[in-house]
PDB file of C-alpha atoms in Angstrom:
ATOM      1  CA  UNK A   1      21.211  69.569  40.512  1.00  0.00           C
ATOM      2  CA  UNK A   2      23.157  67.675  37.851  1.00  0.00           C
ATOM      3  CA  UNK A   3      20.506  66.157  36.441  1.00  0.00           C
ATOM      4  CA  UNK A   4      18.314  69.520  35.839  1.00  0.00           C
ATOM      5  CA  UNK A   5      21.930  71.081  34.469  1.00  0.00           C
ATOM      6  CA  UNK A   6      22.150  67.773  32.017  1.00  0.00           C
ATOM      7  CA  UNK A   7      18.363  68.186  31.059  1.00  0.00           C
ATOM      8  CA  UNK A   8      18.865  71.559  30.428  1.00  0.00           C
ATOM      9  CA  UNK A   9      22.460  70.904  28.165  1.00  0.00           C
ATOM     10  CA  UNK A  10      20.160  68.591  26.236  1.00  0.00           C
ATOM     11  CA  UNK A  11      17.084  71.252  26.102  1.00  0.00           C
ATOM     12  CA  UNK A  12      19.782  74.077  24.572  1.00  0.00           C
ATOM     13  CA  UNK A  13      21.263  71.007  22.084  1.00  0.00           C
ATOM     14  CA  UNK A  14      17.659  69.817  20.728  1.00  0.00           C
ATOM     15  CA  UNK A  15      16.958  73.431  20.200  1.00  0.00           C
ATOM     16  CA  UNK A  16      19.983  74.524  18.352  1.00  0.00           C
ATOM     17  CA  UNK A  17      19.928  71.730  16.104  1.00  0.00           C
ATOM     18  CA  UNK A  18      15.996  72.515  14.681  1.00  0.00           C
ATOM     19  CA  UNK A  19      17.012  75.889  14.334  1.00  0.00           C
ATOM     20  CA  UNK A  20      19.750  74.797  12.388  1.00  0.00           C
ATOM     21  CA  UNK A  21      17.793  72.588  10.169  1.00  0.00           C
ATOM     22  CA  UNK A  22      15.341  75.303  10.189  1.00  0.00           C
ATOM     23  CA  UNK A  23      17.793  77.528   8.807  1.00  0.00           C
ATOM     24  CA  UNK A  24      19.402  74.841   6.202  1.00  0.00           C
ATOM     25  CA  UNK A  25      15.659  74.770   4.768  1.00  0.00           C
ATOM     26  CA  UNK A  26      14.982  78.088   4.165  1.00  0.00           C
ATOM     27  CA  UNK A  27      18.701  78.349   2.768  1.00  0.00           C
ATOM     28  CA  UNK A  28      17.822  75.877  -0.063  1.00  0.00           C
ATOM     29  CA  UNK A  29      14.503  77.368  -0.490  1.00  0.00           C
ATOM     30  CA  UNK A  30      16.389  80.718  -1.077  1.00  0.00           C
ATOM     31  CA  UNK A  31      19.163  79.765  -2.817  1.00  0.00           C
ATOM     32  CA  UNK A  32      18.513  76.631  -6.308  1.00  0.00           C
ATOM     33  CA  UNK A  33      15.216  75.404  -4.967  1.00  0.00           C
ATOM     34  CA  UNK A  34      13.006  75.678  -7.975  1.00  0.00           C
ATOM     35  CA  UNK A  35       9.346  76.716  -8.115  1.00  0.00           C
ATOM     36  CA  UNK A  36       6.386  74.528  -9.361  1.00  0.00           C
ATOM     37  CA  UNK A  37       2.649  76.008  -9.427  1.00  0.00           C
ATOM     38  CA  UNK A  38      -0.460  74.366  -9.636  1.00  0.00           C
ATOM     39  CA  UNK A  39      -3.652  72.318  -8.448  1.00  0.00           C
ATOM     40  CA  UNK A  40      -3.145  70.539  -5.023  1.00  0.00           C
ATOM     41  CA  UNK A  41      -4.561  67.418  -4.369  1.00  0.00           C
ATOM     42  CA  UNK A  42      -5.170  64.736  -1.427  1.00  0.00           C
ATOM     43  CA  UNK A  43      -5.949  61.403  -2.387  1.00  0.00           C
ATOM     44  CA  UNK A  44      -6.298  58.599   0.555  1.00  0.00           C
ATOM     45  CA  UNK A  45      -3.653  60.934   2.809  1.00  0.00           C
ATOM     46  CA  UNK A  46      -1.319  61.640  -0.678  1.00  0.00           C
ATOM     47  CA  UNK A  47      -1.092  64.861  -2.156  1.00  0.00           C
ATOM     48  CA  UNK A  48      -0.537  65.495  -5.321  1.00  0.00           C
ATOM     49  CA  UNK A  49      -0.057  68.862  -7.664  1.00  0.00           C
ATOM     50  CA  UNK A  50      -1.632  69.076 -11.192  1.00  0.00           C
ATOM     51  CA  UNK A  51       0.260  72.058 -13.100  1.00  0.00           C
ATOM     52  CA  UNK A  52      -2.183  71.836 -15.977  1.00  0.00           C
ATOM     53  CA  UNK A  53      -4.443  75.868 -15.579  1.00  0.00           C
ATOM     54  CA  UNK A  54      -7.395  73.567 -17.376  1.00  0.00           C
ATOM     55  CA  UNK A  55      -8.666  71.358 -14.666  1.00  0.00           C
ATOM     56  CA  UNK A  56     -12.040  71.983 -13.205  1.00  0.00           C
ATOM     57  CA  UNK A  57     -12.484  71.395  -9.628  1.00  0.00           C
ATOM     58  CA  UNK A  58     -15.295  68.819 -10.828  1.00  0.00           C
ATOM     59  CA  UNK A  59     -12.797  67.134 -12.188  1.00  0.00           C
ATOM     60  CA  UNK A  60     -10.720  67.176  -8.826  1.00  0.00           C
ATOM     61  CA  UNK A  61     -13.340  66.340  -7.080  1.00  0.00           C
ATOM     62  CA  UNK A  62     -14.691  63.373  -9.187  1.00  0.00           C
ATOM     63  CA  UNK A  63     -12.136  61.849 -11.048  1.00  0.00           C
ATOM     64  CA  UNK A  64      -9.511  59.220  -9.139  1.00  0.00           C
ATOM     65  CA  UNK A  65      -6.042  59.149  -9.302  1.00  0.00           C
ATOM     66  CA  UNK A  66      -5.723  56.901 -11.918  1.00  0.00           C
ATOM     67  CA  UNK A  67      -8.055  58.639 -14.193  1.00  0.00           C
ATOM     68  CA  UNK A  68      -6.317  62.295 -13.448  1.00  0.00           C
ATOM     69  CA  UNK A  69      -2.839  60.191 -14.204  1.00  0.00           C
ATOM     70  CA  UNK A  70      -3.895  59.218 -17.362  1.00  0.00           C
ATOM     71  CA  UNK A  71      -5.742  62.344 -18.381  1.00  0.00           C
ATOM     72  CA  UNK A  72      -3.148  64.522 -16.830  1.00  0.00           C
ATOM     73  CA  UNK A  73      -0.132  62.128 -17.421  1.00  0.00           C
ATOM     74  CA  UNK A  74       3.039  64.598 -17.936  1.00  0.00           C
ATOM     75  CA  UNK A  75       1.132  67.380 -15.604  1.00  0.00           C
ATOM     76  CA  UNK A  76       0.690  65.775 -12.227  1.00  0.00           C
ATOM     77  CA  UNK A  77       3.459  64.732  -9.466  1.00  0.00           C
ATOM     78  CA  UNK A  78       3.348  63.365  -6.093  1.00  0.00           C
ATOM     79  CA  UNK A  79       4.203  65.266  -3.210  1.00  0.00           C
ATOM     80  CA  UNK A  80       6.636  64.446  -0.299  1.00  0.00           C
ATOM     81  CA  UNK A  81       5.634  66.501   1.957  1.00  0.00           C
ATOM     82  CA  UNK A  82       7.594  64.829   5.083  1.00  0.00           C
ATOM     83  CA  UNK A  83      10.217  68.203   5.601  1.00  0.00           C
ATOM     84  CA  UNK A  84       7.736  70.614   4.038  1.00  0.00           C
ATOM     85  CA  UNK A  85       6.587  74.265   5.908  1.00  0.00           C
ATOM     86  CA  UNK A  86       3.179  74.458   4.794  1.00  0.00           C
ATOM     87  CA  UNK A  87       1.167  77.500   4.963  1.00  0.00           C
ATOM     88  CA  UNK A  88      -2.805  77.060   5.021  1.00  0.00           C
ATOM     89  CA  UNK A  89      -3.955  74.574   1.829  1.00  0.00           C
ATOM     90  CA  UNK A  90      -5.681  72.135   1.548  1.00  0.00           C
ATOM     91  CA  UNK A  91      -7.538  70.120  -1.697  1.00  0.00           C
ATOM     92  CA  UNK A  92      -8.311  72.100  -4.365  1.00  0.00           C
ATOM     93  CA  UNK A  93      -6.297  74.709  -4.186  1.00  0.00           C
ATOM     94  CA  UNK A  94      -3.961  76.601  -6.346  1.00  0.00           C
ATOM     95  CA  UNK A  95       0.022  76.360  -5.141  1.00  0.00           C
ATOM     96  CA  UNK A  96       3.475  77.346  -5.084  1.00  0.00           C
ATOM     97  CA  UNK A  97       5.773  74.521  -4.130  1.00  0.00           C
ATOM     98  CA  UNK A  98       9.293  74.995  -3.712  1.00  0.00           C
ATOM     99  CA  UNK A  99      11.939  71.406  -4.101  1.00  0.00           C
ATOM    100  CA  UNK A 100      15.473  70.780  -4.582  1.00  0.00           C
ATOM    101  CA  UNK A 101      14.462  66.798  -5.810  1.00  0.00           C
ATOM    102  CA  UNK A 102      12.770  64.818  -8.457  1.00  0.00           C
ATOM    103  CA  UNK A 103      11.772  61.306  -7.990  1.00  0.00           C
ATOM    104  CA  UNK A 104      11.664  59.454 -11.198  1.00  0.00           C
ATOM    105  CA  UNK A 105       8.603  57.255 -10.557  1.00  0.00           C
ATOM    106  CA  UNK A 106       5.178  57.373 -12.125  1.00  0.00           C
ATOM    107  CA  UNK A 107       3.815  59.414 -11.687  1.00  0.00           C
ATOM    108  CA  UNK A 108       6.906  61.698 -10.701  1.00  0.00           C
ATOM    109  CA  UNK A 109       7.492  62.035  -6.774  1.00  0.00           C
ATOM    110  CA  UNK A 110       8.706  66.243  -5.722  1.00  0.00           C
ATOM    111  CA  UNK A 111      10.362  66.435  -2.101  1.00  0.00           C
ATOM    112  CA  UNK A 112       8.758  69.721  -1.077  1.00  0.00           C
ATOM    113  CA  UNK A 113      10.806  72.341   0.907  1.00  0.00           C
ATOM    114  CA  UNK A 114       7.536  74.400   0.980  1.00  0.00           C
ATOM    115  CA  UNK A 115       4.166  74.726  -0.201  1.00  0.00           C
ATOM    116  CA  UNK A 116       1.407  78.056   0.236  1.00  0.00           C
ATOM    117  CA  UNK A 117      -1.383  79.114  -1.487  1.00  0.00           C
ATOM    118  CA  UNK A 118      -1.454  81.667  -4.321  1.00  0.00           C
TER     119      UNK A 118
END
């Protein structure tokens, strides 16, 4: 009997704690997050966001990551998408992402609070 009142302490703990963190996100998101749009793209299980309207999705599709850096050099960022609520995207499609932090890297690194589709 102790042991299912223990488990169940620990259950109610685990779960208040997401919430919480749940809750800190969306805070942030709410409240100083700023907004990026553009391109999303996954290269070799990295994603990465291209704010430049001009790309063609030939261009997604064909060119590597090195190439779109240099073509695209002040335009595209890497996501960190580790604490991110993601909403239906995938490659090639045209986002909103929400972050707090910048990375200063090359190319530039965004932690992502959250990312949908436009």
């Amino acid at each position: 009997m102790k042991r299912l009142i223990r488990l169940l302490i620990a259950f109610i703990i685990l779960t208040l704690l997401w919430y919480l963190g749940d809750l800190s996100q969306n805070y942030k998101i709410q409240n100083g997050a700023s907004t990026k749009e553009g391109i999303l793209i996954k290269r070799n299980d990295q994603f990465y966001l291209v704010s430049n309207r001009d790309i063609t999705s030939q261009e997604i599709e064909v060119l590597s990551i090195k190439e779109l850096t240099q073509e695209y050099s002040s335009e595209i960022v890497k996501l960190d998408l580790s604490n991110a609520i993601i909403k239906n995207v995938k490659s090639g499609d045209r986002v909103v992402i929400w972050y707090t932090e910048t990375v200063e890297s090359y190319p530039g690194r965004i932690i992502v609070l959250k990312i949908e589709k436009v």
